[in-house]
mmCIF file of C-alpha atoms and ligand atoms in Angstrom:
data_model
loop_
_atom_site.group_PDB
_atom_site.id
_atom_site.type_symbol
_atom_site.label_atom_id
_atom_site.label_comp_id
_atom_site.label_asym_id
_atom_site.label_seq_id
_atom_site.Cartn_x
_atom_site.Cartn_y
_atom_site.Cartn_z
ATOM 1 C CA MET A 25 193.206 92.587 98.898
ATOM 2 C CA HIS A 26 189.972 91.195 99.532
ATOM 3 C CA GLU A 27 189.030 89.898 102.618
ATOM 4 C CA PRO A 28 185.505 87.795 103.256
ATOM 5 C CA ASP A 29 183.024 89.161 105.222
ATOM 6 C CA TYR A 30 181.409 87.576 108.011
ATOM 7 C CA ASP A 31 179.847 90.596 110.056
ATOM 8 C CA VAL A 32 175.977 89.961 111.062
ATOM 9 C CA ALA A 33 176.503 92.908 114.196
ATOM 10 C CA GLY A 34 173.185 94.623 114.464
ATOM 11 C CA LYS A 35 171.303 92.320 112.873
ATOM 12 C CA THR A 36 167.957 90.512 114.629
ATOM 13 C CA ALA A 37 168.486 87.002 114.385
ATOM 14 C CA ILE A 38 165.544 84.164 114.920
ATOM 15 C CA VAL A 39 165.741 81.068 115.681
ATOM 16 C CA THR A 40 163.629 79.054 116.781
ATOM 17 C CA GLY A 41 164.256 75.265 119.121
ATOM 18 C CA ALA A 42 166.866 77.533 120.436
ATOM 19 C CA SER A 43 167.059 75.824 123.896
ATOM 20 C CA GLN A 44 169.465 73.130 122.940
ATOM 21 C CA GLY A 45 171.632 71.512 120.596
ATOM 22 C CA ILE A 46 171.875 72.645 117.026
ATOM 23 C CA GLY A 47 169.790 75.437 117.681
ATOM 24 C CA LYS A 48 171.377 76.978 120.740
ATOM 25 C CA ALA A 49 174.641 76.951 119.491
ATOM 26 C CA ILE A 50 173.314 78.533 116.375
ATOM 27 C CA ALA A 51 171.745 81.435 119.078
ATOM 28 C CA GLU A 52 175.098 81.297 120.853
ATOM 29 C CA THR A 53 177.522 81.654 116.923
ATOM 30 C CA LEU A 54 175.197 84.691 116.445
ATOM 31 C CA ALA A 55 174.993 86.342 119.975
ATOM 32 C CA ALA A 56 178.676 86.411 120.202
ATOM 33 C CA SER A 57 178.717 88.244 116.752
ATOM 34 C CA GLY A 58 176.972 91.212 117.485
ATOM 35 C CA ALA A 59 173.533 89.630 116.419
ATOM 36 C CA ASN A 60 170.588 90.451 118.287
ATOM 37 C CA VAL A 61 169.162 86.828 118.591
ATOM 38 C CA ALA A 62 164.945 85.928 120.019
ATOM 39 C CA ILE A 63 164.753 82.289 120.641
ATOM 40 C CA CYS A 64 161.611 80.654 121.238
ATOM 41 C CA SER A 65 161.016 76.868 122.536
ATOM 42 C CA ARG A 66 157.953 74.665 123.556
ATOM 43 C CA ALA A 67 158.752 76.273 127.101
ATOM 44 C CA GLN A 68 159.759 79.116 128.761
ATOM 45 C CA GLU A 69 161.727 77.848 131.012
ATOM 46 C CA ARG A 70 164.539 76.336 129.375
ATOM 47 C CA VAL A 71 164.477 79.191 126.344
ATOM 48 C CA ASP A 72 165.372 81.227 129.143
ATOM 49 C CA PRO A 73 168.814 80.461 130.868
ATOM 50 C CA VAL A 74 169.890 80.489 126.910
ATOM 51 C CA ALA A 75 169.106 84.182 126.853
ATOM 52 C CA GLU A 76 170.260 84.503 130.200
ATOM 53 C CA ALA A 77 173.910 83.181 129.772
ATOM 54 C CA ILE A 78 173.736 85.575 125.976
ATOM 55 C CA GLU A 79 173.254 88.732 128.156
ATOM 56 C CA GLU A 80 175.862 88.552 129.962
ATOM 57 C CA ASP A 81 178.602 86.707 128.027
ATOM 58 C CA ALA A 82 178.060 88.052 124.186
ATOM 59 C CA ALA A 83 178.011 90.738 122.240
ATOM 60 C CA GLY A 84 174.250 91.088 121.158
ATOM 61 C CA SER A 85 171.390 90.565 123.542
ATOM 62 C CA ALA A 86 168.769 88.519 123.159
ATOM 63 C CA LEU A 87 165.110 87.837 124.266
ATOM 64 C CA ALA A 88 163.213 84.715 125.250
ATOM 65 C CA VAL A 89 159.899 83.723 124.256
ATOM 66 C CA GLU A 90 157.705 80.282 124.519
ATOM 67 C CA CYS A 91 156.585 79.808 120.725
ATOM 68 C CA ASN A 92 155.312 76.655 119.505
ATOM 69 C CA VAL A 93 156.325 76.821 115.775
ATOM 70 C CA ARG A 94 152.937 74.822 115.323
ATOM 71 C CA GLU A 95 151.144 77.151 116.720
ATOM 72 C CA ARG A 96 150.375 80.278 113.947
ATOM 73 C CA ALA A 97 149.350 82.158 116.673
ATOM 74 C CA GLN A 98 151.605 81.648 118.950
ATOM 75 C CA VAL A 99 154.585 82.689 116.093
ATOM 76 C CA GLU A 100 152.617 85.527 114.958
ATOM 77 C CA ALA A 101 153.218 86.267 118.615
ATOM 78 C CA PHE A 102 156.571 85.668 118.609
ATOM 79 C CA VAL A 103 157.644 87.536 115.778
ATOM 80 C CA GLU A 104 155.521 91.312 117.154
ATOM 81 C CA ALA A 105 157.853 90.746 119.733
ATOM 82 C CA THR A 106 160.393 90.344 118.069
ATOM 83 C CA VAL A 107 159.765 93.163 116.619
ATOM 84 C CA GLU A 108 158.718 95.526 119.366
ATOM 85 C CA GLU A 109 162.015 94.528 121.207
ATOM 86 C CA PHE A 110 164.399 95.057 118.234
ATOM 87 C CA GLY A 111 162.425 96.953 115.368
ATOM 88 C CA GLY A 112 162.733 94.422 112.638
ATOM 89 C CA VAL A 113 163.263 90.934 111.281
ATOM 90 C CA ASP A 114 166.771 90.624 109.471
ATOM 91 C CA VAL A 115 167.456 86.933 109.492
ATOM 92 C CA LEU A 116 165.269 83.500 110.504
ATOM 93 C CA VAL A 117 166.722 80.136 111.433
ATOM 94 C CA ASN A 118 164.535 77.808 111.131
ATOM 95 C CA ASN A 119 165.597 74.895 113.311
ATOM 96 C CA ALA A 120 162.244 74.097 115.401
ATOM 97 C CA GLY A 121 162.316 69.892 114.661
ATOM 98 C CA GLY A 122 162.401 66.728 115.277
ATOM 99 C CA GLU A 123 161.145 62.982 114.737
ATOM 100 C CA PHE A 124 160.950 59.308 116.361
ATOM 101 C CA VAL A 125 162.407 56.467 114.618
ATOM 102 C CA ALA A 126 159.772 53.897 112.740
ATOM 103 C CA PRO A 127 158.513 51.635 110.594
ATOM 104 C CA PHE A 128 156.151 53.065 107.898
ATOM 105 C CA GLU A 129 153.663 50.776 108.509
ATOM 106 C CA ASP A 130 153.529 51.765 112.165
ATOM 107 C CA ILE A 131 153.476 55.758 111.844
ATOM 108 C CA SER A 132 150.052 56.385 113.265
ATOM 109 C CA PRO A 133 147.591 59.096 111.445
ATOM 110 C CA ASN A 134 148.804 61.095 114.221
ATOM 111 C CA GLY A 135 152.346 60.448 114.237
ATOM 112 C CA TRP A 136 152.702 61.430 110.767
ATOM 113 C CA ASN A 137 150.903 64.242 110.885
ATOM 114 C CA ALA A 138 153.145 65.317 114.052
ATOM 115 C CA ILE A 139 156.616 65.176 112.658
ATOM 116 C CA LEU A 140 155.108 66.744 109.288
ATOM 117 C CA ASP A 141 153.692 69.893 111.515
ATOM 118 C CA LEU A 142 156.737 70.043 113.441
ATOM 119 C CA ASN A 143 158.938 70.258 110.810
ATOM 120 C CA LEU A 144 157.416 71.397 107.452
ATOM 121 C CA THR A 145 154.502 73.356 108.780
ATOM 122 C CA GLY A 146 156.273 75.000 111.369
ATOM 123 C CA THR A 147 158.599 76.439 109.157
ATOM 124 C CA VAL A 148 155.791 77.511 106.545
ATOM 125 C CA HIS A 149 154.579 79.478 110.081
ATOM 126 C CA CYS A 150 157.332 81.209 110.653
ATOM 127 C CA THR A 151 158.635 81.824 107.103
ATOM 128 C CA GLN A 152 155.337 84.111 106.230
ATOM 129 C CA VAL A 153 155.383 85.671 109.109
ATOM 130 C CA ALA A 154 158.802 86.822 109.807
ATOM 131 C CA GLY A 155 158.696 86.943 105.635
ATOM 132 C CA GLU A 156 156.193 89.518 105.840
ATOM 133 C CA VAL A 157 158.096 91.250 108.283
ATOM 134 C CA MET A 158 161.255 91.444 105.870
ATOM 135 C CA ARG A 159 159.910 91.780 102.425
ATOM 136 C CA GLU A 160 158.006 95.230 104.073
ATOM 137 C CA ASP A 161 161.845 95.992 105.263
ATOM 138 C CA ASP A 162 164.611 95.933 103.409
ATOM 139 C CA GLY A 163 164.626 91.848 103.032
ATOM 140 C CA GLY A 164 166.851 89.427 104.666
ATOM 141 C CA HIS A 165 167.948 85.906 105.042
ATOM 142 C CA VAL A 166 165.949 82.225 106.158
ATOM 143 C CA VAL A 167 167.803 79.418 106.340
ATOM 144 C CA ASN A 168 166.131 76.352 106.750
ATOM 145 C CA LEU A 169 167.520 72.934 108.311
ATOM 146 C CA SER A 170 166.680 70.025 106.584
ATOM 147 C CA SER A 171 168.916 66.935 107.472
ATOM 148 C CA VAL A 172 170.957 64.244 105.531
ATOM 149 C CA ASN A 173 167.558 62.271 105.836
ATOM 150 C CA GLY A 174 165.827 65.075 103.029
ATOM 151 C CA GLN A 175 168.578 63.847 100.276
ATOM 152 C CA HIS A 176 168.524 60.184 101.312
ATOM 153 C CA ALA A 177 166.406 57.332 102.115
ATOM 154 C CA ALA A 178 167.201 55.855 105.562
ATOM 155 C CA PRO A 179 164.962 53.195 106.855
ATOM 156 C CA GLY A 180 162.700 54.430 110.095
ATOM 157 C CA GLU A 181 163.055 58.381 108.783
ATOM 158 C CA SER A 182 159.717 58.244 106.331
ATOM 159 C CA HIS A 183 157.809 61.489 107.667
ATOM 160 C CA TYR A 184 161.181 63.230 109.085
ATOM 161 C CA GLY A 185 163.005 62.597 105.378
ATOM 162 C CA ALA A 186 159.117 63.361 103.397
ATOM 163 C CA ALA A 187 159.498 66.255 105.845
ATOM 164 C CA LYS A 188 163.051 67.374 105.140
ATOM 165 C CA ALA A 189 163.189 66.417 101.697
ATOM 166 C CA ALA A 190 159.748 69.854 100.996
ATOM 167 C CA ILE A 191 161.879 72.006 103.066
ATOM 168 C CA ILE A 192 164.909 71.309 100.636
ATOM 169 C CA ARG A 193 162.269 72.007 97.403
ATOM 170 C CA LEU A 194 160.656 74.999 99.552
ATOM 171 C CA THR A 195 163.597 76.492 100.330
ATOM 172 C CA GLU A 196 164.539 76.504 96.018
ATOM 173 C CA THR A 197 160.886 78.130 95.689
ATOM 174 C CA LEU A 198 161.306 80.686 98.192
ATOM 175 C CA ALA A 199 164.453 81.897 96.543
ATOM 176 C CA VAL A 200 163.068 82.496 93.423
ATOM 177 C CA GLU A 201 159.910 83.824 94.822
ATOM 178 C CA TRP A 202 161.624 86.389 96.765
ATOM 179 C CA ALA A 203 164.308 87.349 94.781
ATOM 180 C CA ASP A 204 163.070 91.041 94.117
ATOM 181 C CA ASP A 205 162.001 91.461 97.917
ATOM 182 C CA GLY A 206 166.099 91.533 99.277
ATOM 183 C CA ILE A 207 165.256 87.883 100.942
ATOM 184 C CA ARG A 208 168.307 85.252 99.931
ATOM 185 C CA VAL A 209 166.686 81.715 101.338
ATOM 186 C CA ASN A 210 169.644 78.537 101.730
ATOM 187 C CA CYS A 211 169.181 75.641 103.491
ATOM 188 C CA VAL A 212 171.246 73.369 105.565
ATOM 189 C CA ALA A 213 171.439 69.687 106.275
ATOM 190 C CA PRO A 214 173.204 68.210 108.636
ATOM 191 C CA GLY A 215 174.189 65.138 109.341
ATOM 192 C CA LEU A 216 174.578 63.527 112.413
ATOM 193 C CA ILE A 217 175.311 65.998 115.344
ATOM 194 C CA GLN A 218 176.020 65.551 118.845
ATOM 195 C CA THR A 219 172.646 67.076 120.830
ATOM 196 C CA PRO A 220 170.037 66.427 123.634
ATOM 197 C CA GLY A 221 167.617 65.420 120.594
ATOM 198 C CA VAL A 222 170.111 62.463 118.788
ATOM 199 C CA ALA A 223 170.662 61.562 122.778
ATOM 200 C CA GLU A 224 166.929 60.644 123.592
ATOM 201 C CA THR A 225 165.654 59.158 120.196
ATOM 202 C CA LEU A 226 168.403 57.671 119.021
ATOM 203 C CA GLY A 227 170.186 56.352 122.387
ATOM 204 C CA ILE A 228 174.149 58.121 120.698
ATOM 205 C CA ASP A 229 176.010 60.367 123.180
ATOM 206 C CA SER A 230 179.215 60.660 122.802
ATOM 207 C CA GLU A 231 180.184 62.543 126.283
ATOM 208 C CA GLU A 232 183.457 62.575 124.883
ATOM 209 C CA MET A 233 183.822 64.032 121.683
ATOM 210 C CA PRO A 234 186.776 64.008 118.974
ATOM 211 C CA PRO A 235 187.768 67.448 118.088
ATOM 212 C CA ARG A 236 186.548 69.313 114.838
ATOM 213 C CA GLU A 237 190.193 69.002 113.062
ATOM 214 C CA GLN A 238 189.433 65.484 112.552
ATOM 215 C CA ALA A 239 186.849 65.431 109.407
ATOM 216 C CA ASP A 240 186.024 61.675 109.521
ATOM 217 C CA ARG A 241 184.414 58.987 110.700
ATOM 218 C CA ARG A 242 182.604 61.195 113.738
ATOM 219 C CA ILE A 243 179.501 62.506 114.927
ATOM 220 C CA GLY A 244 179.423 66.449 114.379
ATOM 221 C CA HIS A 245 179.799 69.324 116.868
ATOM 222 C CA THR A 246 176.816 71.715 116.518
ATOM 223 C CA GLU A 247 179.372 74.638 116.179
ATOM 224 C CA GLU A 248 179.706 73.318 113.156
ATOM 225 C CA ILE A 249 176.276 73.533 112.103
ATOM 226 C CA ALA A 250 175.818 77.363 113.914
ATOM 227 C CA ASP A 251 179.121 78.395 111.780
ATOM 228 C CA VAL A 252 177.698 77.286 108.751
ATOM 229 C CA VAL A 253 174.877 79.620 109.269
ATOM 230 C CA GLN A 254 176.439 82.551 110.193
ATOM 231 C CA PHE A 255 177.917 82.232 106.634
ATOM 232 C CA LEU A 256 175.285 81.837 104.934
ATOM 233 C CA VAL A 257 173.648 85.239 106.307
ATOM 234 C CA SER A 258 176.861 86.963 106.183
ATOM 235 C CA PRO A 259 177.588 89.527 103.551
ATOM 236 C CA ALA A 260 180.534 86.873 102.278
ATOM 237 C CA ALA A 261 177.218 84.907 100.534
ATOM 238 C CA SER A 262 175.630 87.149 98.899
ATOM 239 C CA PHE A 263 175.682 85.200 95.129
ATOM 240 C CA MET A 264 173.868 82.060 97.334
ATOM 241 C CA THR A 265 170.480 81.265 97.261
ATOM 242 C CA GLY A 266 168.221 78.632 97.100
ATOM 243 C CA GLU A 267 171.215 76.159 97.870
ATOM 244 C CA THR A 268 171.162 73.138 100.558
ATOM 245 C CA VAL A 269 174.308 73.049 102.325
ATOM 246 C CA THR A 270 175.231 69.380 103.818
ATOM 247 C CA VAL A 271 177.316 68.962 106.887
ATOM 248 C CA LYS A 272 178.424 65.840 107.460
ATOM 249 C CA GLY A 273 181.802 65.283 106.887
ATOM 250 C CA VAL A 274 182.250 61.539 106.847
ATOM 251 C CA PRO A 275 179.801 59.810 109.284
ATOM 252 C CA LYS A 276 180.827 57.118 111.323
ATOM 253 C CA PRO A 277 180.058 53.461 110.391
ATOM 254 C CA GLY A 278 176.995 52.396 112.006
ATOM 255 C CA ASN A 279 175.114 55.521 112.938
ATOM 256 C CA SER A 280 171.909 55.641 111.647
ATOM 257 C CA MET A 281 172.208 58.991 109.351
ATOM 258 C CA SER A 282 174.635 57.159 108.011
ATOM 259 C CA ASP A 283 172.080 54.273 107.147
ATOM 260 C CA GLY A 284 171.611 54.222 103.160
ATOM 261 C CA LEU A 285 173.968 56.698 102.179
ATOM 262 C CA GLY A 286 176.405 53.901 101.031
ATOM 263 C CA LEU A 287 179.286 54.786 102.927
ATOM 264 C CA GLU A 288 180.309 52.133 105.359
HETATM 265 N N1 NAP B 327 171.624 66.700 115.410
HETATM 266 C C1 NAP B 327 171.059 65.866 114.672
HETATM 267 O O1 NAP B 327 171.842 64.978 113.979
HETATM 268 C C2 NAP B 327 169.966 66.805 113.798
HETATM 269 C C3 NAP B 327 170.742 66.225 111.652
HETATM 270 C C4 NAP B 327 170.084 66.419 110.786
HETATM 271 C C5 NAP B 327 168.871 67.844 111.292
HETATM 272 N N2 NAP B 327 168.909 68.152 112.403
HETATM 273 C C6 NAP B 327 167.763 69.253 112.507
HETATM 274 O O2 NAP B 327 168.718 70.068 113.742
HETATM 275 C C7 NAP B 327 167.414 70.767 114.171
HETATM 276 C C8 NAP B 327 167.691 70.678 115.316
HETATM 277 O O3 NAP B 327 168.562 69.333 116.022
HETATM 278 P P1 NAP B 327 168.598 69.385 116.587
HETATM 279 O O4 NAP B 327 169.359 67.505 117.307
HETATM 280 O O5 NAP B 327 169.447 70.208 118.070
HETATM 281 O O6 NAP B 327 166.908 68.742 117.494
HETATM 282 P P2 NAP B 327 167.053 68.920 119.816
HETATM 283 O O7 NAP B 327 168.086 68.481 120.542
HETATM 284 O O8 NAP B 327 165.839 67.776 119.577
HETATM 285 O O9 NAP B 327 166.579 70.565 120.006
HETATM 286 C C9 NAP B 327 165.093 70.184 118.908
HETATM 287 C C10 NAP B 327 165.180 72.447 119.929
HETATM 288 O O10 NAP B 327 163.424 72.053 119.424
HETATM 289 C C11 NAP B 327 162.790 72.830 120.299
HETATM 290 N N3 NAP B 327 161.290 72.622 120.204
HETATM 291 C C12 NAP B 327 161.066 71.099 119.678
HETATM 292 N N4 NAP B 327 159.264 71.370 119.057
HETATM 293 C C13 NAP B 327 159.327 72.804 119.034
HETATM 294 C C14 NAP B 327 158.222 72.950 118.466
HETATM 295 N N5 NAP B 327 156.911 72.718 118.298
HETATM 296 N N6 NAP B 327 158.251 74.579 118.851
HETATM 297 C C15 NAP B 327 158.947 74.930 119.000
HETATM 298 N N7 NAP B 327 160.056 74.688 119.181
HETATM 299 C C16 NAP B 327 160.639 73.471 119.573
HETATM 300 C C17 NAP B 327 163.167 71.945 121.073
HETATM 301 O O11 NAP B 327 162.966 72.665 122.666
HETATM 302 P P3 NAP B 327 161.160 72.540 123.885
HETATM 303 O O12 NAP B 327 162.257 71.022 123.938
HETATM 304 O O13 NAP B 327 161.814 73.444 124.926
HETATM 305 O O14 NAP B 327 160.439 72.941 123.275
HETATM 306 C C18 NAP B 327 164.682 72.333 121.774
HETATM 307 O O15 NAP B 327 165.129 73.315 121.744
HETATM 308 C C19 NAP B 327 166.427 69.774 113.742
HETATM 309 O O16 NAP B 327 165.450 70.977 112.943
HETATM 310 C C20 NAP B 327 166.343 69.030 113.480
HETATM 311 O O17 NAP B 327 165.806 67.879 112.506
HETATM 312 C C21 NAP B 327 169.340 67.842 113.342
#
């Protein structure tokens, strides 16, 4: 009988933006399954506790590094530290990202550049630098975080939507360009997920989260994204590359992420 293989034990995974939210859940999930994780955020003191908890509770080890993904030199140092600690890179999860909500006409050139830099150029920096290590070794996996806002229009999200849409096309292009290097490149497009970032930018904070079993009309749990990422970087997804997996349940009426989806 065939059994699906979701094994990531012994792999080395870089997860960017892992001090909280979805990135933290991805790092914890992969580490719980035995992967060694190298995690970063812009502040060492915010990412250290995540690594300490992983070291204490998970099967895998953790390395925490202060790294702003918008800064190429910091990304190079982060990847170098990962290779030094764990001997290579098998998985890169480009999770660091964020936004502010504003009508297009009110977005300043600085605001526009900040969102494109963080979400798109940060992904480019990490993918080029970590990708070079994977291409020189035996290949690996890249998972990019897009958003339903990269797939459908939503008011106030022109900068973020443009960056997240570009990430989907970048995923498709790299899947083709790096196929011969043994690198699978996929993307996850979450709907509304309860994270500190969402609480801050959209003012949505569900203290009592509905259970995962309730598939419709609710906000998502961070682990529901992490589980899909683990699938994508596991042998079970061996015939998937260049894909964007949408993970959104059925959005709750009134959620800004569901605006423009025509579901209300
Ligand atoms: N939550 C959702 O509903 C949702 C939906 C669709 C897509 N997404 C995407 O999923 C990803 C995670 O979202 P989230 O809601 O978990 O975000 P979040 O709660 O705001 O957390 C963002 C993480 O990224 C880090 N970060 C921010 N800027 C960084 C930079 N320049 N360099 C390195 N790290 C940086 C933050 O750490 P520091 O502040 O310590 O640097 C934090 O760990 C993002 O790409 C987001 O666009 C989220």
